[in-house]
mmCIF file of C-alpha atoms in Angstrom:
data_model
loop_
_atom_site.group_PDB
_atom_site.id
_atom_site.type_symbol
_atom_site.label_atom_id
_atom_site.label_comp_id
_atom_site.label_asym_id
_atom_site.label_seq_id
_atom_site.Cartn_x
_atom_site.Cartn_y
_atom_site.Cartn_z
ATOM 1 C CA UNK A 1 76.596 -32.227 40.274
ATOM 2 C CA UNK A 2 75.704 -35.099 38.022
ATOM 3 C CA UNK A 3 72.033 -34.303 38.172
ATOM 4 C CA UNK A 4 72.769 -30.693 37.289
ATOM 5 C CA UNK A 5 74.803 -31.781 34.285
ATOM 6 C CA UNK A 6 72.059 -34.170 33.262
ATOM 7 C CA UNK A 7 69.533 -31.325 33.273
ATOM 8 C CA UNK A 8 71.850 -29.227 31.152
ATOM 9 C CA UNK A 9 72.183 -32.062 28.649
ATOM 10 C CA UNK A 10 68.390 -32.385 28.395
ATOM 11 C CA UNK A 11 68.040 -28.659 27.725
ATOM 12 C CA UNK A 12 70.749 -28.829 25.072
ATOM 13 C CA UNK A 13 69.076 -31.790 23.370
ATOM 14 C CA UNK A 14 65.685 -30.090 23.469
ATOM 15 C CA UNK A 15 67.141 -26.925 21.983
ATOM 16 C CA UNK A 16 68.916 -28.930 19.301
ATOM 17 C CA UNK A 17 65.640 -30.688 18.367
ATOM 18 C CA UNK A 18 63.794 -27.404 18.151
ATOM 19 C CA UNK A 19 66.390 -25.913 15.834
ATOM 20 C CA UNK A 20 66.645 -29.060 13.724
ATOM 21 C CA UNK A 21 62.921 -29.923 13.497
ATOM 22 C CA UNK A 22 61.716 -29.656 9.889
ATOM 23 C CA UNK A 23 59.926 -26.382 9.178
ATOM 24 C CA UNK A 24 56.815 -28.046 7.710
ATOM 25 C CA UNK A 25 56.268 -30.076 10.891
ATOM 26 C CA UNK A 26 56.348 -26.916 13.008
ATOM 27 C CA UNK A 27 53.963 -25.132 10.650
ATOM 28 C CA UNK A 28 51.488 -28.030 10.431
ATOM 29 C CA UNK A 29 49.555 -27.251 13.652
ATOM 30 C CA UNK A 30 49.387 -23.601 12.671
ATOM 31 C CA UNK A 31 48.148 -24.511 9.202
ATOM 32 C CA UNK A 32 45.481 -26.803 10.641
ATOM 33 C CA UNK A 33 44.382 -24.075 13.014
ATOM 34 C CA UNK A 34 44.182 -21.584 10.162
ATOM 35 C CA UNK A 35 42.244 -24.071 8.047
ATOM 36 C CA UNK A 36 39.687 -24.637 10.816
ATOM 37 C CA UNK A 37 39.288 -20.893 11.284
ATOM 38 C CA UNK A 38 38.779 -20.255 7.584
ATOM 39 C CA UNK A 39 36.301 -23.123 7.328
ATOM 40 C CA UNK A 40 34.311 -21.731 10.269
ATOM 41 C CA UNK A 41 34.328 -18.269 8.721
ATOM 42 C CA UNK A 42 33.221 -19.753 5.415
ATOM 43 C CA UNK A 43 30.299 -21.553 7.025
ATOM 44 C CA UNK A 44 29.321 -18.410 8.915
ATOM 45 C CA UNK A 45 29.481 -16.403 5.715
ATOM 46 C CA UNK A 46 27.304 -18.929 3.882
ATOM 47 C CA UNK A 47 24.799 -18.934 6.740
ATOM 48 C CA UNK A 48 24.637 -15.139 6.797
ATOM 49 C CA UNK A 49 24.229 -14.970 3.023
ATOM 50 C CA UNK A 50 21.498 -17.600 3.122
ATOM 51 C CA UNK A 51 19.728 -15.814 5.954
ATOM 52 C CA UNK A 52 19.998 -12.528 4.072
ATOM 53 C CA UNK A 53 18.429 -14.098 0.982
ATOM 54 C CA UNK A 54 15.690 -15.710 3.055
ATOM 55 C CA UNK A 55 14.813 -12.745 5.283
ATOM 56 C CA UNK A 56 14.331 -10.213 2.524
ATOM 57 C CA UNK A 57 12.844 -6.806 3.145
ATOM 58 C CA UNK A 58 9.725 -7.861 1.226
ATOM 59 C CA UNK A 59 9.251 -10.846 3.530
ATOM 60 C CA UNK A 60 9.762 -8.753 6.659
ATOM 61 C CA UNK A 61 7.349 -6.151 5.299
ATOM 62 C CA UNK A 62 4.778 -8.872 4.654
ATOM 63 C CA UNK A 63 5.120 -10.146 8.221
ATOM 64 C CA UNK A 64 4.751 -6.625 9.596
ATOM 65 C CA UNK A 65 1.682 -5.829 7.485
ATOM 66 C CA UNK A 66 0.032 -9.085 8.507
ATOM 67 C CA UNK A 67 0.525 -8.354 12.183
ATOM 68 C CA UNK A 68 -0.873 -4.839 11.754
ATOM 69 C CA UNK A 69 -4.050 -6.467 10.430
ATOM 70 C CA UNK A 70 -4.097 -8.800 13.430
ATOM 71 C CA UNK A 71 -3.785 -5.841 15.798
ATOM 72 C CA UNK A 72 -6.722 -4.123 14.098
ATOM 73 C CA UNK A 73 -8.827 -7.256 14.535
ATOM 74 C CA UNK A 74 -7.683 -7.319 18.147
ATOM 75 C CA UNK A 75 -9.070 -3.784 18.481
ATOM 76 C CA UNK A 76 -12.461 -4.924 17.211
ATOM 77 C CA UNK A 77 -12.437 -7.941 19.540
ATOM 78 C CA UNK A 78 -11.556 -5.957 22.665
ATOM 79 C CA UNK A 79 -14.134 -3.238 21.965
ATOM 80 C CA UNK A 80 -16.775 -5.880 21.229
ATOM 81 C CA UNK A 81 -15.960 -7.615 24.512
ATOM 82 C CA UNK A 82 -16.425 -4.370 26.419
ATOM 83 C CA UNK A 83 -19.723 -3.776 24.611
ATOM 84 C CA UNK A 84 -20.858 -7.302 25.475
ATOM 85 C CA UNK A 85 -19.932 -6.699 29.124
ATOM 86 C CA UNK A 86 -22.141 -3.601 28.984
ATOM 87 C CA UNK A 87 -25.038 -5.744 27.676
ATOM 88 C CA UNK A 88 -24.776 -4.223 24.185
ATOM 89 C CA UNK A 89 -25.097 -6.991 21.601
ATOM 90 C CA UNK A 90 -25.591 -5.302 18.244
ATOM 91 C CA UNK A 91 -23.143 -6.909 15.789
ATOM 92 C CA UNK A 92 -25.200 -5.921 12.760
ATOM 93 C CA UNK A 93 -25.290 -2.270 13.849
ATOM 94 C CA UNK A 94 -21.517 -2.315 14.249
ATOM 95 C CA UNK A 95 -21.074 -3.787 10.770
ATOM 96 C CA UNK A 96 -23.581 -1.328 9.326
ATOM 97 C CA UNK A 97 -21.619 1.647 10.664
ATOM 98 C CA UNK A 98 -18.447 0.227 9.128
ATOM 99 C CA UNK A 99 -20.059 -0.132 5.701
ATOM 100 C CA UNK A 100 -21.565 3.357 5.934
ATOM 101 C CA UNK A 101 -18.127 4.884 6.476
ATOM 102 C CA UNK A 102 -16.728 2.893 3.553
ATOM 103 C CA UNK A 103 -19.628 4.215 1.493
ATOM 104 C CA UNK A 104 -18.964 7.814 2.484
ATOM 105 C CA UNK A 105 -15.241 7.558 1.762
ATOM 106 C CA UNK A 106 -14.675 5.199 -1.144
ATOM 107 C CA UNK A 107 -18.024 5.138 -2.931
ATOM 108 C CA UNK A 108 -17.905 8.931 -3.008
ATOM 109 C CA UNK A 109 -14.440 8.818 -4.580
ATOM 110 C CA UNK A 110 -15.630 6.209 -7.063
ATOM 111 C CA UNK A 111 -18.594 8.369 -8.074
ATOM 112 C CA UNK A 112 -16.262 11.208 -9.104
ATOM 113 C CA UNK A 113 -14.356 9.083 -11.603
ATOM 114 C CA UNK A 114 -15.046 9.076 -15.303
ATOM 115 C CA UNK A 115 -15.114 6.642 -18.210
ATOM 116 C CA UNK A 116 -15.048 2.922 -17.359
ATOM 117 C CA UNK A 117 -14.041 3.572 -13.751
ATOM 118 C CA UNK A 118 -17.210 5.520 -13.022
ATOM 119 C CA UNK A 119 -19.600 3.952 -10.538
ATOM 120 C CA UNK A 120 -22.491 3.968 -13.028
ATOM 121 C CA UNK A 121 -20.496 2.012 -15.591
ATOM 122 C CA UNK A 122 -19.318 -0.444 -12.943
ATOM 123 C CA UNK A 123 -22.877 -1.058 -11.758
ATOM 124 C CA UNK A 124 -24.069 -1.607 -15.318
ATOM 125 C CA UNK A 125 -21.525 -4.312 -16.061
ATOM 126 C CA UNK A 126 -20.565 -5.908 -12.742
ATOM 127 C CA UNK A 127 -23.329 -5.194 -10.241
ATOM 128 C CA UNK A 128 -24.156 -8.870 -9.704
ATOM 129 C CA UNK A 129 -20.537 -9.737 -8.886
ATOM 130 C CA UNK A 130 -20.344 -7.108 -6.175
ATOM 131 C CA UNK A 131 -23.771 -8.109 -4.886
ATOM 132 C CA UNK A 132 -22.490 -11.658 -4.331
ATOM 133 C CA UNK A 133 -19.360 -10.313 -2.674
ATOM 134 C CA UNK A 134 -21.378 -8.002 -0.426
ATOM 135 C CA UNK A 135 -23.768 -10.758 0.651
ATOM 136 C CA UNK A 136 -20.852 -13.096 1.392
ATOM 137 C CA UNK A 137 -19.029 -10.503 3.481
ATOM 138 C CA UNK A 138 -22.040 -9.319 5.491
ATOM 139 C CA UNK A 139 -23.368 -12.794 6.205
ATOM 140 C CA UNK A 140 -19.920 -14.153 7.071
ATOM 141 C CA UNK A 141 -19.623 -11.546 9.820
ATOM 142 C CA UNK A 142 -23.152 -12.215 11.043
ATOM 143 C CA UNK A 143 -23.078 -16.026 11.094
ATOM 144 C CA UNK A 144 -19.826 -16.288 13.051
ATOM 145 C CA UNK A 145 -21.183 -13.925 15.728
ATOM 146 C CA UNK A 146 -24.446 -15.876 15.799
ATOM 147 C CA UNK A 147 -22.509 -19.112 16.312
ATOM 148 C CA UNK A 148 -21.409 -17.963 19.786
ATOM 149 C CA UNK A 149 -25.011 -18.461 20.937
ATOM 150 C CA UNK A 150 -24.946 -22.164 20.115
ATOM 151 C CA UNK A 151 -21.422 -23.571 20.417
ATOM 152 C CA UNK A 152 -18.222 -23.137 22.406
ATOM 153 C CA UNK A 153 -15.270 -20.830 21.856
ATOM 154 C CA UNK A 154 -13.022 -23.840 21.244
ATOM 155 C CA UNK A 155 -15.199 -25.099 18.400
ATOM 156 C CA UNK A 156 -15.325 -21.651 16.828
ATOM 157 C CA UNK A 157 -11.554 -21.186 16.989
ATOM 158 C CA UNK A 158 -10.898 -24.588 15.448
ATOM 159 C CA UNK A 159 -13.611 -24.640 12.788
ATOM 160 C CA UNK A 160 -12.970 -21.042 11.765
ATOM 161 C CA UNK A 161 -9.610 -22.235 10.408
ATOM 162 C CA UNK A 162 -11.600 -24.005 7.681
ATOM 163 C CA UNK A 163 -11.441 -20.686 5.829
ATOM 164 C CA UNK A 164 -7.819 -21.430 4.867
ATOM 165 C CA UNK A 165 -8.344 -24.735 2.996
ATOM 166 C CA UNK A 166 -11.526 -23.259 1.507
ATOM 167 C CA UNK A 167 -9.505 -20.288 0.277
ATOM 168 C CA UNK A 168 -6.830 -22.522 -1.204
ATOM 169 C CA UNK A 169 -9.417 -24.558 -3.107
ATOM 170 C CA UNK A 170 -11.213 -21.478 -4.434
ATOM 171 C CA UNK A 171 -7.911 -19.821 -5.340
ATOM 172 C CA UNK A 172 -6.836 -22.961 -7.191
ATOM 173 C CA UNK A 173 -9.939 -23.034 -9.405
ATOM 174 C CA UNK A 174 -10.894 -19.353 -9.651
ATOM 175 C CA UNK A 175 -7.581 -17.495 -9.454
ATOM 176 C CA UNK A 176 -5.566 -20.386 -10.965
ATOM 177 C CA UNK A 177 -3.085 -20.215 -8.084
ATOM 178 C CA UNK A 178 -0.710 -23.162 -7.936
ATOM 179 C CA UNK A 179 0.731 -24.045 -4.546
ATOM 180 C CA UNK A 180 3.938 -25.903 -3.822
ATOM 181 C CA UNK A 181 4.468 -28.607 -1.187
ATOM 182 C CA UNK A 182 6.056 -26.090 1.191
ATOM 183 C CA UNK A 183 2.813 -24.078 1.203
ATOM 184 C CA UNK A 184 0.773 -27.061 2.372
ATOM 185 C CA UNK A 185 3.366 -27.810 5.055
ATOM 186 C CA UNK A 186 3.257 -24.159 6.144
ATOM 187 C CA UNK A 187 -0.529 -24.273 6.492
ATOM 188 C CA UNK A 188 -0.268 -27.416 8.622
ATOM 189 C CA UNK A 189 2.305 -25.681 10.837
ATOM 190 C CA UNK A 190 -0.025 -22.698 11.292
ATOM 191 C CA UNK A 191 -2.938 -24.975 12.155
ATOM 192 C CA UNK A 192 -0.699 -26.737 14.665
ATOM 193 C CA UNK A 193 -0.135 -23.347 16.272
ATOM 194 C CA UNK A 194 -3.884 -22.777 16.438
ATOM 195 C CA UNK A 195 -4.292 -26.178 18.068
ATOM 196 C CA UNK A 196 -1.711 -25.181 20.662
ATOM 197 C CA UNK A 197 -3.633 -21.974 21.355
ATOM 198 C CA UNK A 198 -6.925 -23.829 21.750
ATOM 199 C CA UNK A 199 -5.255 -26.314 24.072
ATOM 200 C CA UNK A 200 -3.985 -23.432 26.183
ATOM 201 C CA UNK A 201 -7.522 -22.017 26.319
ATOM 202 C CA UNK A 202 -8.910 -25.326 27.544
ATOM 203 C CA UNK A 203 -6.200 -25.694 30.191
ATOM 204 C CA UNK A 204 -6.800 -22.110 31.314
ATOM 205 C CA UNK A 205 -10.540 -22.710 31.627
ATOM 206 C CA UNK A 206 -11.472 -20.365 28.783
ATOM 207 C CA UNK A 207 -13.685 -22.833 26.921
ATOM 208 C CA UNK A 208 -16.477 -20.276 26.979
ATOM 209 C CA UNK A 209 -19.629 -20.048 24.954
ATOM 210 C CA UNK A 210 -22.917 -21.849 24.797
ATOM 211 C CA UNK A 211 -23.480 -25.515 24.062
ATOM 212 C CA UNK A 212 -27.180 -25.038 23.441
ATOM 213 C CA UNK A 213 -27.043 -26.557 19.949
ATOM 214 C CA UNK A 214 -23.505 -27.569 19.065
ATOM 215 C CA UNK A 215 -24.355 -28.964 15.632
ATOM 216 C CA UNK A 216 -26.101 -25.753 14.585
ATOM 217 C CA UNK A 217 -23.319 -23.598 16.011
ATOM 218 C CA UNK A 218 -20.565 -25.593 14.321
ATOM 219 C CA UNK A 219 -22.504 -25.490 11.065
ATOM 220 C CA UNK A 220 -22.757 -21.708 11.282
ATOM 221 C CA UNK A 221 -18.990 -21.456 11.788
ATOM 222 C CA UNK A 222 -18.329 -23.596 8.711
ATOM 223 C CA UNK A 223 -20.789 -21.535 6.661
ATOM 224 C CA UNK A 224 -19.055 -18.383 7.855
ATOM 225 C CA UNK A 225 -15.658 -19.785 6.849
ATOM 226 C CA UNK A 226 -16.873 -20.583 3.334
ATOM 227 C CA UNK A 227 -18.461 -17.138 2.987
ATOM 228 C CA UNK A 228 -15.253 -15.477 4.167
ATOM 229 C CA UNK A 229 -13.325 -17.514 1.608
ATOM 230 C CA UNK A 230 -15.670 -16.383 -1.178
ATOM 231 C CA UNK A 231 -15.391 -12.760 -0.074
ATOM 232 C CA UNK A 232 -11.594 -12.918 0.176
ATOM 233 C CA UNK A 233 -11.167 -14.543 -3.236
ATOM 234 C CA UNK A 234 -13.400 -11.877 -4.771
ATOM 235 C CA UNK A 235 -11.329 -9.249 -2.997
ATOM 236 C CA UNK A 236 -8.038 -10.656 -4.289
ATOM 237 C CA UNK A 237 -9.371 -10.873 -7.844
ATOM 238 C CA UNK A 238 -10.691 -7.300 -7.718
ATOM 239 C CA UNK A 239 -7.654 -5.582 -6.215
ATOM 240 C CA UNK A 240 -5.235 -7.407 -8.521
ATOM 241 C CA UNK A 241 -7.262 -6.907 -11.703
ATOM 242 C CA UNK A 242 -9.207 -3.693 -11.068
ATOM 243 C CA UNK A 243 -8.430 -1.375 -8.165
ATOM 244 C CA UNK A 244 -8.554 -1.102 -4.408
ATOM 245 C CA UNK A 245 -10.898 1.895 -4.535
ATOM 246 C CA UNK A 246 -13.359 0.028 -6.744
ATOM 247 C CA UNK A 247 -13.438 -2.898 -4.329
ATOM 248 C CA UNK A 248 -13.933 -0.721 -1.242
ATOM 249 C CA UNK A 249 -16.453 1.538 -2.967
ATOM 250 C CA UNK A 250 -18.602 -1.380 -4.083
ATOM 251 C CA UNK A 251 -18.223 -3.092 -0.711
ATOM 252 C CA UNK A 252 -19.377 0.086 1.009
ATOM 253 C CA UNK A 253 -22.365 0.439 -1.309
ATOM 254 C CA UNK A 254 -23.676 -3.123 -1.235
ATOM 255 C CA UNK A 255 -22.593 -3.737 2.357
ATOM 256 C CA UNK A 256 -24.592 -0.724 3.515
ATOM 257 C CA UNK A 257 -27.705 -1.838 1.632
ATOM 258 C CA UNK A 258 -27.572 -5.463 2.787
ATOM 259 C CA UNK A 259 -26.594 -4.814 6.402
ATOM 260 C CA UNK A 260 -29.108 -1.960 6.638
ATOM 261 C CA UNK A 261 -31.973 -4.228 5.592
ATOM 262 C CA UNK A 262 -30.811 -6.969 7.942
ATOM 263 C CA UNK A 263 -30.329 -4.486 10.784
ATOM 264 C CA UNK A 264 -33.920 -3.307 10.489
ATOM 265 C CA UNK A 265 -35.139 -6.902 10.354
ATOM 266 C CA UNK A 266 -33.249 -8.525 13.234
ATOM 267 C CA UNK A 267 -31.771 -5.859 15.531
ATOM 268 C CA UNK A 268 -34.259 -3.010 15.735
ATOM 269 C CA UNK A 269 -35.255 -3.850 19.316
ATOM 270 C CA UNK A 270 -31.672 -4.429 20.455
ATOM 271 C CA UNK A 271 -30.594 -1.041 19.095
ATOM 272 C CA UNK A 272 -33.539 0.705 20.749
ATOM 273 C CA UNK A 273 -32.595 -0.869 24.093
ATOM 274 C CA UNK A 274 -29.018 0.457 24.082
ATOM 275 C CA UNK A 275 -28.310 2.916 26.905
ATOM 276 C CA UNK A 276 -26.177 5.446 25.066
ATOM 277 C CA UNK A 277 -23.485 7.299 27.003
ATOM 278 C CA UNK A 278 -19.965 8.553 26.298
ATOM 279 C CA UNK A 279 -18.397 5.198 27.157
ATOM 280 C CA UNK A 280 -20.652 3.255 24.781
ATOM 281 C CA UNK A 281 -20.126 5.825 22.033
ATOM 282 C CA UNK A 282 -16.355 5.603 22.526
ATOM 283 C CA UNK A 283 -16.429 1.795 22.271
ATOM 284 C CA UNK A 284 -18.482 1.991 19.080
ATOM 285 C CA UNK A 285 -15.994 4.522 17.706
ATOM 286 C CA UNK A 286 -13.029 2.251 18.502
ATOM 287 C CA UNK A 287 -14.736 -0.703 16.851
ATOM 288 C CA UNK A 288 -15.737 1.202 13.721
ATOM 289 C CA UNK A 289 -12.324 2.876 13.386
ATOM 290 C CA UNK A 290 -10.584 -0.504 13.666
ATOM 291 C CA UNK A 291 -12.909 -2.063 11.093
ATOM 292 C CA UNK A 292 -12.584 0.779 8.585
ATOM 293 C CA UNK A 293 -8.800 0.716 8.968
ATOM 294 C CA UNK A 294 -8.841 -3.075 8.527
ATOM 295 C CA UNK A 295 -10.984 -2.917 5.388
ATOM 296 C CA UNK A 296 -8.907 -0.049 3.976
ATOM 297 C CA UNK A 297 -5.515 -1.638 4.615
ATOM 298 C CA UNK A 298 -6.315 -5.277 3.897
ATOM 299 C CA UNK A 299 -6.679 -4.931 0.081
ATOM 300 C CA UNK A 300 -3.146 -3.536 -0.118
ATOM 301 C CA UNK A 301 -1.790 -6.526 1.800
ATOM 302 C CA UNK A 302 -3.828 -8.944 -0.321
ATOM 303 C CA UNK A 303 -2.495 -7.343 -3.490
ATOM 304 C CA UNK A 304 1.088 -7.625 -2.263
ATOM 305 C CA UNK A 305 0.671 -11.248 -1.129
ATOM 306 C CA UNK A 306 -2.535 -13.271 -1.397
ATOM 307 C CA UNK A 307 -5.798 -13.811 0.446
ATOM 308 C CA UNK A 308 -4.505 -17.114 1.826
ATOM 309 C CA UNK A 309 -1.349 -15.504 3.205
ATOM 310 C CA UNK A 310 -3.394 -12.740 4.819
ATOM 311 C CA UNK A 311 -5.674 -15.221 6.559
ATOM 312 C CA UNK A 312 -2.658 -17.129 7.848
ATOM 313 C CA UNK A 313 -1.349 -13.919 9.384
ATOM 314 C CA UNK A 314 -4.747 -13.255 10.964
ATOM 315 C CA UNK A 315 -4.433 -16.457 12.995
ATOM 316 C CA UNK A 316 -2.392 -14.446 15.491
ATOM 317 C CA UNK A 317 -5.291 -12.024 16.071
ATOM 318 C CA UNK A 318 -6.808 -14.309 18.721
ATOM 319 C CA UNK A 319 -3.460 -14.377 20.499
ATOM 320 C CA UNK A 320 -3.235 -10.584 20.554
ATOM 321 C CA UNK A 321 -6.758 -10.516 21.965
ATOM 322 C CA UNK A 322 -5.726 -13.014 24.631
ATOM 323 C CA UNK A 323 -2.687 -10.947 25.568
ATOM 324 C CA UNK A 324 -4.926 -7.897 25.933
ATOM 325 C CA UNK A 325 -7.402 -9.973 27.920
ATOM 326 C CA UNK A 326 -4.699 -10.912 30.411
ATOM 327 C CA UNK A 327 -4.411 -7.248 31.405
ATOM 328 C CA UNK A 328 -7.959 -6.055 30.733
ATOM 329 C CA UNK A 329 -10.158 -9.034 31.606
ATOM 330 C CA UNK A 330 -7.862 -10.982 33.976
ATOM 331 C CA UNK A 331 -7.423 -13.966 31.683
ATOM 332 C CA UNK A 332 -5.048 -16.629 32.938
ATOM 333 C CA UNK A 333 -1.657 -16.572 31.211
ATOM 334 C CA UNK A 334 -0.081 -19.691 29.738
ATOM 335 C CA UNK A 335 3.326 -20.136 28.129
ATOM 336 C CA UNK A 336 1.550 -22.157 25.455
ATOM 337 C CA UNK A 337 0.262 -18.852 24.071
ATOM 338 C CA UNK A 338 3.835 -17.760 23.350
ATOM 339 C CA UNK A 339 4.599 -21.143 21.799
ATOM 340 C CA UNK A 340 1.450 -20.910 19.694
ATOM 341 C CA UNK A 341 2.418 -17.458 18.424
ATOM 342 C CA UNK A 342 5.904 -18.638 17.457
ATOM 343 C CA UNK A 343 4.577 -21.727 15.661
ATOM 344 C CA UNK A 344 2.049 -19.678 13.686
ATOM 345 C CA UNK A 345 4.727 -17.161 12.723
ATOM 346 C CA UNK A 346 7.053 -19.953 11.554
ATOM 347 C CA UNK A 347 4.291 -21.316 9.328
ATOM 348 C CA UNK A 348 3.476 -17.843 8.030
ATOM 349 C CA UNK A 349 7.118 -17.175 7.146
ATOM 350 C CA UNK A 350 7.373 -20.562 5.423
ATOM 351 C CA UNK A 351 4.292 -19.809 3.329
ATOM 352 C CA UNK A 352 5.487 -16.369 2.222
ATOM 353 C CA UNK A 353 9.145 -17.246 1.718
ATOM 354 C CA UNK A 354 8.359 -19.239 -1.428
ATOM 355 C CA UNK A 355 6.146 -17.560 -4.052
ATOM 356 C CA UNK A 356 3.072 -19.239 -5.481
ATOM 357 C CA UNK A 357 2.529 -19.660 -9.198
ATOM 358 C CA UNK A 358 -0.463 -18.374 -11.119
ATOM 359 C CA UNK A 359 -1.456 -19.652 -14.540
ATOM 360 C CA UNK A 360 -3.520 -16.563 -15.245
ATOM 361 C CA UNK A 361 -3.046 -12.886 -14.593
ATOM 362 C CA UNK A 362 -4.469 -9.498 -15.454
ATOM 363 C CA UNK A 363 -4.318 -8.315 -19.002
ATOM 364 C CA UNK A 364 -2.218 -5.344 -20.038
ATOM 365 C CA UNK A 365 -5.336 -3.200 -20.258
ATOM 366 C CA UNK A 366 -6.391 -4.217 -16.748
ATOM 367 C CA UNK A 367 -2.896 -3.543 -15.455
ATOM 368 C CA UNK A 368 -2.989 -0.057 -16.933
ATOM 369 C CA UNK A 369 -6.419 0.587 -15.435
ATOM 370 C CA UNK A 370 -5.400 -0.653 -12.005
ATOM 371 C CA UNK A 371 -2.156 1.261 -12.167
ATOM 372 C CA UNK A 372 -3.934 4.519 -12.886
ATOM 373 C CA UNK A 373 -6.381 3.892 -10.066
ATOM 374 C CA UNK A 374 -3.960 2.913 -7.333
ATOM 375 C CA UNK A 375 -0.269 2.767 -6.657
ATOM 376 C CA UNK A 376 1.142 -0.293 -8.402
ATOM 377 C CA UNK A 377 2.454 -3.103 -6.246
ATOM 378 C CA UNK A 378 3.964 -6.433 -7.100
ATOM 379 C CA UNK A 379 1.882 -9.574 -7.203
ATOM 380 C CA UNK A 380 2.370 -12.515 -4.898
ATOM 381 C CA UNK A 381 4.136 -14.487 -7.606
ATOM 382 C CA UNK A 382 7.131 -12.163 -7.705
ATOM 383 C CA UNK A 383 7.052 -9.974 -4.625
ATOM 384 C CA UNK A 384 9.334 -12.267 -2.670
ATOM 385 C CA UNK A 385 11.823 -13.071 -5.403
ATOM 386 C CA UNK A 386 15.405 -11.874 -5.027
ATOM 387 C CA UNK A 387 16.719 -9.187 -7.322
ATOM 388 C CA UNK A 388 18.385 -11.666 -9.648
ATOM 389 C CA UNK A 389 15.042 -13.361 -10.327
ATOM 390 C CA UNK A 390 15.993 -16.737 -8.903
ATOM 391 C CA UNK A 391 13.649 -18.503 -6.562
ATOM 392 C CA UNK A 392 14.419 -18.840 -2.912
#
C-alpha cells in the first residue's frame, strides 16, 4: 500500500512540474529543432541556387557540342582502324575526299555570293591567309598519321596534347585572349585525365606503334600539334570576324588543291593497290561523312566558345574510340578509362564555366557582315555569363 501511494505521489509531482514548467523552457527544444531545419533548408537552397548559376544551359550546351565533336572523331578513328585492318593505308586520299566535299558544298555557296563576300574578292585580298591555313590543316593531318610509323601510341597521345598550350600562346598574341588562373588549372586537370588514360593503355598492353625512330616520330607529333594550333587559331579568327561559310569554302578550295598535289606525289601507288569492294567503299563513306560533319559543325562550336575549349573537349575522343574498341576490337577494359573521362570532363567544365577576356574584337562592320552570312552567336567572352551580366 505504501509503495502504491508513493507511485501516486511521484505521478502527481511529475504532473505538477509539467503544468508549472515555464513555457519558454518547453518551447526551447522545439525552437532549436526549427532553427536547425531552417538552417539546413537555407544551405540547401543556397547550394541549389549556386548549382543553377554554375550549370547554365549555355554551359551544358557547350559540353554537349564538344562531345558530339568527339563522337565524330571517334567515327573517323574506328573507320580508319577497319581500313588499316584491311591493309588500306591511304590517309591522304581520305583527307582529299573530305576537302573535295567541302569544296562542292561550301565553295559553291561562296561562289554565288556577291560584293565583298564573293569568292573572287576574297581571293584577291586574303588568298595568302587561307593558303597558310590550308597548308597547316593538311600537313597537320598528314604528319600525325605519319608519326605512327616511327613512335608509339603512348608518345603520340601525350605529345599531341601540346596543341593546347600552343593554342593558348597563339590565342594570347594573335587573338588577344586573356586567360584567368582557373583556365590554367582546368588545362592541367584535363592533361591529368589524359595521363590517366595513357597509364590505362600501358597497363592494358595497348602501347602500340613503332619505335623505329622515336625522335623523328615525336618530332612529327609536335610539328602536327603546332600546325593544328595555327589552323585552329585561324579558324577561330575567321568564324568570329568573317563567316563560317567563308572559312569552310576557302578550306575546301585550298585543302583540295594541296592534298590533291600531295596525294599524287606520295600515295599514287597505295591508292592503285586498294582492292575496292562494298565494305571498303562503306568504310570510306563513314570516314568522309564523319570528317565533313566534323568540319561543318566545329566552326559553330568554336564561335560559341573558343578553339582552346574545343580542343579540350576533343581529349575525350580517344576514350570514345577505346570504348568502341572494347566491343569491336576486343580491347581490354580498365576502370581508369572511366576515371580519365570524368577528370577530363571536370577540367573542361572548369575551363568553360568562367569566360575568357579578349582585348580585341570584330568591328561593327565585320559583325554586320558575319551576321548576314551566318546565324549570329555569342562570343566566348559572354556566352557563359548569367542574365544579369555578373561573372560566375
